Amino acid sequence: MTKIIIIEDNPINMKLATFLLHSAGHEVLQATNAEYGLALIRTELPALVLLDIQLPGMDGIKAMRLLKADSALSHITVIALTANAMKDDKETLLKSGFDGYLPKPFHHQEFLGMVKGMLEKSYTLSAIT
Ligand code: MN
């Protein structure tokens, strides 16, 4: 079972993402803010983090930067969750350090396809290194 942490303050998105990941057989841990999410990541060392951009307190970009700057955590794949539909948003997020990007509202197949692809990629990389 693959451990995935979702950091998301919107209860509907949290519920749907959790449902989809459970349906794919993953273990899901939840955080509704970045501060608690980072603490959870440090203790649980998940394979994947789904990180909302707009959060109360620390935002998702700051949280991702802290995670990627920590040598114990920087290998963890981080996917941005954002409702912002601006055209260059995806490019900006990927350049800032996210491994992937999922727009909200979630489309079930796109969501699970992205998670599957990211997990396969991280397994391949960890097998090499
Ligand atoms: Mn949010």
Short mmCIF file of C-alpha atoms and ligand atoms in Angstrom, two decimals:
data_model
loop_
_atom_site.label_atom_id
_atom_site.label_comp_id
_atom_site.label_asym_id
_atom_site.label_seq_id
_atom_site.Cartn_x
_atom_site.Cartn_y
_atom_site.Cartn_z
CA MET A 1 0.00 0.00 0.00
CA THR A 2 1.35 3.40 -1.00
CA LYS A 3 1.20 6.19 1.55
CA ILE A 4 -0.05 9.54 0.23
CA ILE A 5 -0.51 12.78 2.18
CA ILE A 6 -3.13 15.31 1.07
CA ILE A 7 -2.80 18.89 2.29
CA GLU A 8 -6.03 20.66 1.38
CA ASP A 9 -8.28 23.04 3.31
CA ASN A 10 -11.41 22.57 1.21
CA PRO A 11 -13.43 19.71 2.76
CA ILE A 12 -15.14 18.75 -0.51
CA ASN A 13 -11.86 18.46 -2.42
CA MET A 14 -10.31 16.60 0.50
CA LYS A 15 -13.20 14.13 0.58
CA LEU A 16 -13.10 13.53 -3.18
CA ALA A 17 -9.30 13.16 -3.38
CA THR A 18 -9.35 10.76 -0.43
CA PHE A 19 -12.16 8.73 -1.99
CA LEU A 20 -10.32 8.47 -5.32
CA LEU A 21 -7.02 7.46 -3.70
CA HIS A 22 -8.74 4.88 -1.49
CA SER A 23 -10.48 3.48 -4.57
CA ALA A 24 -7.03 2.99 -6.13
CA GLY A 25 -5.86 1.12 -3.01
CA HIS A 26 -3.67 3.83 -1.45
CA GLU A 27 -3.28 4.77 2.19
CA VAL A 28 -4.25 8.42 2.74
CA LEU A 29 -3.25 10.81 5.51
CA GLN A 30 -4.87 14.24 5.69
CA ALA A 31 -3.77 17.71 6.74
CA THR A 32 -5.82 20.89 6.39
CA ASN A 33 -2.87 23.29 6.68
CA ALA A 34 0.77 23.32 5.55
CA GLU A 35 2.29 23.52 9.03
CA TYR A 36 0.64 20.30 10.17
CA GLY A 37 1.16 18.75 6.72
CA LEU A 38 4.94 19.28 6.89
CA ALA A 39 5.06 17.74 10.37
CA LEU A 40 3.11 14.76 9.07
CA ILE A 41 5.44 14.41 6.05
CA ARG A 42 8.49 14.35 8.36
CA THR A 43 7.11 11.54 10.51
CA GLU A 44 5.29 9.50 7.86
CA LEU A 45 7.62 9.89 4.83
CA PRO A 46 4.93 9.38 2.17
CA ALA A 47 5.65 8.40 -1.44
CA LEU A 48 3.58 11.30 -2.69
CA VAL A 49 2.16 14.61 -1.44
CA LEU A 50 -0.84 16.37 -2.97
CA LEU A 51 -0.48 20.00 -1.95
CA ASP A 52 -3.09 22.71 -2.29
CA ILE A 53 -1.66 26.12 -3.25
CA GLN A 54 -4.10 28.34 -1.39
CA LEU A 55 -4.07 27.41 2.29
CA PRO A 56 -4.68 29.29 5.53
CA GLY A 57 -1.31 30.36 6.99
CA MET A 58 1.65 29.06 5.00
CA ASP A 59 0.77 28.61 1.31
CA GLY A 60 1.51 25.57 -0.82
CA ILE A 61 4.45 27.10 -2.69
CA LYS A 62 6.28 27.97 0.54
CA ALA A 63 5.54 24.49 1.94
CA MET A 64 6.86 22.83 -1.24
CA ARG A 65 10.05 24.93 -1.09
CA LEU A 66 10.67 23.95 2.54
CA LEU A 67 10.12 20.30 1.68
CA LYS A 68 12.41 20.39 -1.36
CA ALA A 69 15.11 22.22 0.63
CA ASP A 70 15.20 19.42 3.23
CA SER A 71 17.58 16.66 2.12
CA ALA A 72 15.58 14.06 4.09
CA LEU A 73 12.39 14.97 2.20
CA SER A 74 13.47 16.37 -1.16
CA HIS A 75 13.00 12.98 -2.93
CA ILE A 76 9.25 13.02 -2.16
CA THR A 77 7.08 13.74 -5.19
CA VAL A 78 4.87 16.80 -4.73
CA ILE A 79 1.84 17.54 -6.92
CA ALA A 80 0.24 20.99 -6.79
CA LEU A 81 -3.54 21.25 -6.47
CA THR A 82 -4.88 24.56 -7.70
CA ALA A 83 -8.11 26.16 -8.73
CA ASN A 84 -6.30 28.98 -10.47
CA ALA A 85 -7.06 28.62 -14.17
CA MET A 86 -4.49 31.07 -15.50
CA LYS A 87 -2.78 29.84 -18.65
CA ASP A 88 0.80 30.08 -17.49
CA ASP A 89 -0.01 28.75 -14.04
CA LYS A 90 1.12 25.21 -14.79
CA GLU A 91 4.48 26.33 -16.16
CA THR A 92 5.07 28.63 -13.19
CA LEU A 93 4.30 25.89 -10.68
CA LEU A 94 6.53 23.34 -12.40
CA LYS A 95 9.36 25.86 -12.62
CA SER A 96 8.99 26.68 -8.92
CA GLY A 97 9.70 23.04 -8.04
CA PHE A 98 6.49 21.02 -8.11
CA ASP A 99 6.75 17.62 -9.79
CA GLY A 100 3.26 17.82 -11.23
CA TYR A 101 0.07 19.84 -11.34
CA LEU A 102 -3.61 18.94 -10.98
CA PRO A 103 -6.32 21.51 -11.64
CA LYS A 104 -9.48 21.67 -9.54
CA PRO A 105 -12.21 20.58 -9.84
CA PHE A 106 -10.72 17.08 -10.13
CA HIS A 107 -11.49 14.94 -13.13
CA HIS A 108 -11.41 11.40 -11.83
CA GLN A 109 -9.40 9.76 -14.62
CA GLU A 110 -6.94 12.65 -14.94
CA PHE A 111 -6.46 12.66 -11.17
CA LEU A 112 -5.77 8.93 -10.86
CA GLY A 113 -3.70 8.89 -14.06
CA MET A 114 -1.44 11.65 -12.72
CA VAL A 115 -1.02 9.90 -9.35
CA LYS A 116 -0.24 6.56 -11.03
CA GLY A 117 2.27 8.14 -13.42
CA MET A 118 4.03 10.05 -10.64
CA LEU A 119 4.29 6.96 -8.42
CA GLU A 120 5.71 4.87 -11.27
CA LYS A 121 8.25 7.58 -12.01
CA SER A 122 9.36 7.87 -8.37
CA TYR A 123 9.68 4.06 -8.03
CA THR A 124 11.83 3.96 -11.16
CA LEU A 125 14.08 6.73 -9.85
CA SER A 126 14.43 5.17 -6.40
CA ALA A 127 15.32 1.82 -8.00
CA ILE A 128 18.16 3.48 -9.93
CA THR A 129 19.61 5.49 -7.06
MN MN B 1 -7.32 25.91 -0.54
#
